[in-house]
Backbone as a ProteinNet text record, in pm:
[ID]
protein_1_A
[PRIMARY]
XXXXXXXXXXXXXXXXXXXXXXXXXXXXXXXXXXXXXXXXXXXXXXXXXXXXXXXXXXXXXXXXXXXXXXXXXXXXXXXXXXXXXXXXXXXXXXXXXXXXXXXXXXXXXXXXXXXXXXXXXXXXXXXXXXXXXXXXXXXXXXXXXXXX
[TERTIARY]
14020.6	13921.7	13932.6	13845.3	13884	13838.6	13902.4	13878	13744	13657.9	13517	13547.5	13478.6	13482	13356	13373	13250.5	13189.9	13047.9	12993.3	13042	13057.1	13105	12979.1	13025.5	12961.1	12949.3	12825.5	12824.1	12853.5	12984	13012.6	12882	12800.3	12692.3	12575.9	12582.9	12486.7	12543.4	12670.1	12719	12634.7	12610.9	12540.9	12403.1	12346.2	12196.4	12239.5	12324.9	12351.1	12388.5	12455.3	12504.8	12375.3	12291.5	12176.4	12075.8	12053.7	11988.9	12051.2	12170.7	12227.6	12215.6	12215.7	12203.9	12047	11951	11814.5	11769.5	11848.5	11813.4	11874.5	11979.7	12047.7	11997.9	11912.7	11834.7	11961.5	12051.6	12160.6	12291	12316.8	12471.9	12554.4	12702.3	12796.4	12858	12853.3	12925.5	13055.3	13154.7	13304.1	13328.2	13367.9	13445.5	13583.9	13642.3	13774.8	13776.7	13804.2	13822.7	13957.3	14011.9	14160.5	14223.7	14298.1	14363.7	14304.6	14183.4	14133.3	13986.9	13983.5	13866	13741.1	13627.5	13509.4	13401.7	13341.2	13234.5	13097.5	13008.5	12869.2	12775	12667.3	12556.3	12461.9	12411.3	12328.7	12180.2	12101	11950.7	11937.4	11973.8	11967.5	11798.8	11793.3	11673.4	11633.5	11690.1	11664.6	11808.6	11774.6	11869.3	11833.2	11927.3	11919.2	12013.5	12001.5	12106.9	12209.2	12352	12452	12471.4	12366.7	12376.2	12292.7	12346.8	12282	12267.5	12145.1	12118.4	12083.8	12178.8	12167.5	12120.3	12038.4	12012	12086.5	12119.3	12200.8	12150.3	12201.7	12169.7	12314.3	12278.6	12409.2	12510.1	12446.8	12534	12594.8	12564.4	12648.7	12774	12892.4	13022.8	13069.5	12972.8	13005.1	12992.5	12911.2	12914.9	13038.8	13119.8	13248.2	13349.8	13333.6	13426.2	13387.8	13283.7	13247	13272.5	13267.9	13297.6	13442.7	13526.6	13675.7	13746.7	13642.6	13677.1	13572.1	13508.1	13378.4	13388.8	13529.3	13526.8	13490	13403.5	13343.5	13324.4	13287.1	13244.8	13135.4	13048.6	12944.9	12979	12925.4	12928.4	12801.7	12758.2	12622.6	12659.3	12589.4	12602.5	12476.5	12464.7	12359.4	12358	12252.5	12268	12374.5	12424.7	12505.7	12646	12662	12809.3	12854.1	12768.5	12822.7	12790.1	12908.3	12886.3	12912.2	12869.4	12896.2	12952.7	13059.7	13129.4	13114.5	13048.5	13008.2	13127.8	13214.2	13323.1	13281.7	13261.6	13229.6	13225.9	13177.2	13200.8	13058.3	13058.3	12932.7	12899	12792	12770.4	12632.4	12619.3	12498.5	12388.7	12281.7	12171.2	12099.5	12104.6	12028.9	11923.3	11903.5	11782.8	11680.7	11578	11452.6	11353.7	11353.8	11254.5	11313.6	11445.8	11502.2	11461.2	11487.7	11468.2	11302.8	11219.7	11078.3	11033.4	11098	11060	11113.5	11242.4	11274	11202.3	11166.7	11091.5	10953.7	10885.4	10757.1	10758.1	10856.8	10858.8	10930.7	10957.4	10999.7	10934.4	10856.7	10766.5	10864.1	10962	11049.6	11118.7	11141.8	11200.2	11113.3	10977.3	10877.7	10833.4	10834.1	10803.2	10893.3	11034.4	11123	11170.3	11173.2	11203.4	11102.9	10984	10860.5	10850.3	10967.1	10956.6	11069.1	11048.3	11178.3	11263.5	11229.8	11316.1	11389.1	11381.2	11451.6	11615.2	11669.4	11810.4	11899.5	11846.8	11930.7	11962.3	11869.7	11879.8	11946.6	12046.5	12120.9	12107.9	12093.2	12084.6	12194.2	12265.1	12397.8	12361.4	12389	12385.8	12561.9	12553.3	12682.4	12700.6	12751	12802.7	12900.4	12870.8	12970.3	13075.6	13201.4	13319.9	13370.5	13334.4	13367.6	13273.1	13228.3	13136	13204.5	13200.1	13267	13175.8	13182.5	13107.8	13189.8	13164.8	13236.3	13133.7	13147.6	13084.9	13168.7	13085.8	13151	13253	13363.2	13476.4	13546.5	13514.9	13570.6	13705	13705	13839.1	13881	13813.6	13843.1	13725.3	13725.8	13612.8	13615.8	13481.5	13465.7	13417.4	13462.8	13424.8	13268.9	13201	13070.6	13047.5	12990.3	12961.1	12872.2	12921.3	12831.3	12713.4	12746.5	12636.2	12541.2
-4206.8	-4266.4	-4418.5	-4474.8	-4638.2	-4708.9	-4804.9	-4876.4	-4950.6	-4928.5	-5010.1	-5143.1	-5229	-5381.8	-5419	-5511.9	-5560.6	-5672.7	-5693.3	-5797.1	-5925.3	-6044.3	-6189.4	-6242.1	-6287.4	-6333.8	-6512.8	-6574.1	-6719.3	-6760.8	-6811.5	-6836.4	-6899.8	-6973.5	-7045.5	-6929	-6827.6	-6723.9	-6635.3	-6631.7	-6544.5	-6550.9	-6664.6	-6658.7	-6597.5	-6609.9	-6533.1	-6387.4	-6358.2	-6212.8	-6156.8	-6224.6	-6192.5	-6157.7	-6259.8	-6253.2	-6135.5	-6105.7	-6001.9	-5865.4	-5855.2	-5714.1	-5710.9	-5818.2	-5827.8	-5778.3	-5845.4	-5803	-5661	-5623.6	-5486.3	-5374.3	-5385.7	-5270.6	-5264.4	-5147.6	-5150.5	-5095.4	-5041.3	-4992.1	-5012.1	-5132.8	-5165.4	-5106.6	-5078.9	-5046	-5160.7	-5137.5	-5221	-5185.2	-5254.4	-5208.6	-5298.6	-5201	-5284	-5210.8	-5251.6	-5205.6	-5155.5	-5021.8	-4954.2	-4938.3	-5033.4	-5028.4	-5048.7	-4963.6	-4983.3	-4910	-4845.7	-4760.9	-4832.3	-4849.7	-4898.1	-4782.4	-4838.8	-4765.1	-4833	-4735	-4747.6	-4687.9	-4779	-4689.3	-4774.8	-4686.6	-4758.6	-4823.9	-4943.4	-5021.8	-5055.3	-5106.3	-5132.8	-5305.6	-5393	-5518.4	-5554.8	-5624.3	-5651.2	-5799.2	-5887.9	-6009.6	-6063.3	-6120.2	-6173.8	-6318.9	-6406.4	-6554.4	-6602.6	-6610.4	-6621.2	-6506	-6545.1	-6443.7	-6426.2	-6484.7	-6464.8	-6324.6	-6243.7	-6112.6	-6072.8	-6011.9	-5997.4	-5830.2	-5778.5	-5622.9	-5596.6	-5491.3	-5443.6	-5340	-5331.2	-5233.2	-5182.9	-5062.7	-5029.3	-5026.1	-5065.7	-5092.5	-4959.7	-4849.7	-4722.8	-4679.9	-4733	-4716.7	-4764.9	-4705.3	-4739	-4860.7	-4914.4	-5032.4	-5160.2	-5141.8	-5233.3	-5284.3	-5171.3	-5187	-5237.4	-5203.4	-5237.8	-5387.2	-5431.3	-5577.1	-5658.6	-5603.9	-5692.9	-5718.1	-5619.8	-5635.4	-5713.6	-5693.9	-5769.2	-5798	-5926.5	-5952.5	-5974.2	-5959.1	-5957.5	-5837.2	-5858.6	-5735.4	-5765	-5672.8	-5692.7	-5593.6	-5663.7	-5578.9	-5555.7	-5436.6	-5399.8	-5368.6	-5430.2	-5413.7	-5358.5	-5277.9	-5230.7	-5192	-5218.9	-5189.4	-5046.6	-5015.7	-4879.7	-4910	-5014.6	-5041.3	-5051.7	-5027	-5026.9	-5195.3	-5271	-5397.7	-5421.1	-5504.3	-5495	-5653	-5682.9	-5799.5	-5748.2	-5821.9	-5806.6	-5937.4	-5919.7	-6028.3	-6010.5	-6085.4	-6100.2	-6188.6	-6149.7	-6261.5	-6220.6	-6299.8	-6291.5	-6249.2	-6137.3	-6095.2	-6156.4	-6212.4	-6264.4	-6216	-6194.2	-6138	-6264.5	-6238	-6328.7	-6356.8	-6476.4	-6493.2	-6560.6	-6651.5	-6730.1	-6674.3	-6686.9	-6617.7	-6611	-6762.7	-6753.7	-6675.8	-6675	-6574.9	-6434.1	-6415.5	-6277.8	-6228	-6305.3	-6294.3	-6283.8	-6362	-6349.5	-6235.3	-6175.5	-6048.9	-5945.2	-5923.2	-5832.6	-5835.2	-5934.6	-5935.2	-5892.4	-5891.5	-5843	-5709.9	-5622.4	-5512	-5401	-5336.2	-5248.8	-5118.2	-5080.1	-5003	-5015.3	-5115.7	-5184.4	-5181.8	-5221	-5221.6	-5061.6	-4993.9	-4838.2	-4775.3	-4792.6	-4716.7	-4779.7	-4902.8	-4990.4	-5023.2	-5028.1	-5062	-5215.5	-5280.2	-5405.4	-5506.8	-5631	-5706.8	-5724.1	-5693.6	-5719.4	-5578.4	-5482.1	-5345	-5391.6	-5343.5	-5376.5	-5300.9	-5200.2	-5128.6	-5205.3	-5311.7	-5373.5	-5491.4	-5476.9	-5606	-5634.4	-5764.3	-5819.4	-5900.6	-5855.9	-5931.6	-6035.4	-6145.4	-6218.3	-6238.1	-6177.3	-6188.9	-6318.9	-6410.3	-6543.7	-6518.9	-6537.7	-6519.1	-6631.1	-6566.8	-6654.4	-6670	-6540.4	-6523.8	-6425.4	-6460	-6377	-6356.2	-6218.1	-6199.7	-6105.8	-6127.7	-6071.7	-5985.5	-5831.4	-5791.6	-5693.5	-5712.6	-5640	-5500.9	-5404.9	-5281.1	-5269.7	-5227.7	-5222.9	-5349.7	-5453.9	-5582	-5577.9	-5512	-5481.9	-5620	-5723.5	-5838.5	-5899.6	-5957.6	-6022.7	-6157.9	-6227.1	-6360.4	-6425.2	-6540.2	-6596.9	-6641.7	-6642.3	-6677.9	-6813.1	-6910	-7012.3	-6973.8	-6986.8	-6970.1	-7056.1	-7187.9	-7282.3	-7274.9
-3396.2	-3452.1	-3451.1	-3406.2	-3403.8	-3525.4	-3572	-3707	-3694.7	-3791.5	-3778.1	-3786.4	-3726.1	-3739.2	-3808.1	-3918.5	-3983.1	-3885	-3913.8	-3840.1	-3892	-3803.5	-3839	-3926.9	-4039.5	-4138	-4123.7	-4118.9	-4131.6	-4298.4	-4315.9	-4458.8	-4542.4	-4485.5	-4541.3	-4602.3	-4537.3	-4555.3	-4672.3	-4716.1	-4813.8	-4932.7	-5001.5	-5132.2	-5126.9	-5011.2	-5005.6	-4979.7	-4898.3	-4888.5	-5029.1	-5104.4	-5248.1	-5344.4	-5340	-5414.2	-5375.1	-5260.6	-5193.7	-5249.5	-5258.8	-5301.1	-5447.3	-5521.3	-5674.1	-5705.5	-5614.2	-5637.6	-5592	-5514.1	-5463.4	-5538.7	-5608.7	-5677.3	-5824.5	-5823.8	-5981	-6081.9	-6037.3	-6152.1	-6104.8	-6125.8	-6105.3	-6192.7	-6181.7	-6252	-6350.5	-6489.5	-6576.6	-6608	-6594.7	-6663	-6772.7	-6866.7	-7006	-7002.9	-7119.7	-7143.4	-7290.9	-7313	-7432.1	-7479.3	-7544.7	-7580.4	-7442.2	-7407.1	-7265.6	-7155.8	-7180.8	-7073.2	-7036.2	-6893.6	-6851.6	-6881.2	-6888.6	-6877.7	-6776.3	-6729.3	-6626.2	-6639.5	-6637	-6647.5	-6586.7	-6539.6	-6469.2	-6582.5	-6546	-6638.4	-6575.6	-6649.7	-6585.7	-6640.9	-6576.1	-6595.4	-6642.3	-6771.9	-6797.7	-6746.2	-6713.3	-6645.1	-6557.3	-6463.5	-6367	-6340.2	-6349.5	-6319.4	-6258.4	-6118.7	-6022.6	-6040.9	-6069	-6109.9	-6243.1	-6332	-6474.8	-6499.1	-6552.5	-6571	-6725	-6750.4	-6893.8	-6901.1	-6994.1	-7024.5	-7154.7	-7157.7	-7296.6	-7335	-7477	-7525.9	-7655.8	-7706.7	-7829.8	-7911.9	-8037.6	-8133.5	-8132.7	-8115.8	-8144.3	-7998.4	-7900.1	-7788.8	-7793.7	-7740.4	-7766.8	-7695.3	-7580.3	-7515.8	-7604.7	-7725.7	-7825.7	-7875.6	-7905.4	-7973	-7877.3	-7751.3	-7640.5	-7608.5	-7602.4	-7577.5	-7671	-7814.7	-7929.6	-7936.4	-7885.5	-7899	-7787.7	-7662.8	-7526.6	-7446.9	-7470.1	-7380.8	-7237.4	-7192.3	-7058.6	-6985.2	-6885.4	-6793.2	-6649.3	-6603.9	-6449.6	-6404.8	-6344.2	-6255.4	-6132.8	-6067.2	-5941.3	-5884.5	-5784.1	-5724.3	-5579.4	-5531.9	-5389.3	-5320.6	-5186.6	-5117.2	-5053.6	-4974.7	-4889	-4794.6	-4734.4	-4633	-4690.2	-4825.7	-4877.9	-4879.5	-4869.7	-4907.2	-5053.5	-5111.7	-5251.1	-5301.7	-5423.1	-5499.5	-5622.6	-5684.8	-5801.7	-5876.7	-5998.5	-6087.5	-6198.6	-6219.5	-6323.5	-6423.6	-6556.6	-6636	-6802.9	-6890	-7009.3	-7092.4	-7163.5	-7221	-7356.3	-7366.6	-7511.5	-7557.8	-7696.4	-7746	-7741.7	-7664.5	-7667.2	-7808.2	-7882	-8020.2	-8017	-7888.8	-7886.6	-7880.9	-7990.1	-7987.8	-7866.9	-7819.9	-7699.6	-7576.4	-7548.1	-7442.4	-7470.1	-7601.2	-7639	-7613.7	-7655.6	-7636.1	-7500.1	-7409.1	-7258.5	-7188.9	-7252.2	-7202.4	-7257.4	-7361.3	-7431.5	-7372.1	-7342.1	-7283.2	-7132.1	-7073	-6943.3	-6909.1	-7022.6	-7010.7	-7087.6	-7040.8	-7106.8	-7170.7	-7101.5	-7134.2	-7295.9	-7290.7	-7418.7	-7542.2	-7483.6	-7606.9	-7645.8	-7537.1	-7561.2	-7644.1	-7620	-7691.3	-7830.6	-7829.8	-7960.9	-8045	-7990	-8081.8	-8104.9	-8140.1	-8184.7	-8152.1	-8119.5	-8085.6	-8198.9	-8314.7	-8430.4	-8457.7	-8382.1	-8400.3	-8408.6	-8524.1	-8537.2	-8429	-8363.3	-8279.9	-8147.5	-8123.4	-7983.4	-7994	-7866.8	-7839.3	-7695.2	-7654.8	-7528.7	-7503.8	-7400.5	-7359.7	-7221.3	-7240.7	-7137.9	-7073.3	-6946.9	-6866.3	-6780.8	-6842.8	-6765.1	-6673.1	-6536.2	-6433.7	-6447.7	-6437.6	-6425.1	-6249	-6182.5	-6070.4	-5991.6	-5866.4	-5802	-5653.5	-5612.8	-5474	-5408.3	-5278.1	-5182.7	-5092.1	-5059.7	-4937.9	-4861.1	-4739.2	-4660.4	-4605.8	-4631.2	-4571.6	-4470.3	-4482.4	-4390.5	-4363.7	-4430.8	-4418.3	-4506.6	-4630.2	-4699.8	-4747.6	-4754.4	-4822.3	-4904	-5008.5	-5085.7	-5010.1	-5032.6	-4991.5	-5124.8	-5180	-5292.2	-5287.7	-5370.3	-5372.2	-5482.1	-5422.6	-5520.4	-5660.5	-5778	-5875.8	-5889.5	-5881.8	-5906.1	-5773.9
[MASK]
++++++++++++++++++++++++++++++++++++++++++++++++++++++++++++++++++++++++++++++++++++++++++++++++++++++++++++++++++++++++++++++++++++++++++++++++++++

């Protein structure tokens, strides 16, 4: 069997390629740390601003405890061709009312299940990127993506 060869990539195109993968993957995987055990689960972002990702959560979910103990997280996005984007960042609770109202107004599922923006069960995390990396399937190496 011959080793697959990835297509050549123009370095200037990498940020757009990465943004397209983020835009196209509705359920990226979120990794957290639970003590010394990694935990991974699909999430459905409620807002994306470049590589800053907003994720809704319920206080009763265990990731609430995990993120409170260690806010360093990683999101992995993948497209149908198995190209991927990894966003390593820090999760912080969104408290700005204007941001919360904007997210609330554009997410009918939040409104349906939680009833009110002031539902104490709701937490919105903003994951601020520290590092973004892109990898084309079979390339076996990540390309750093400019965050700014």
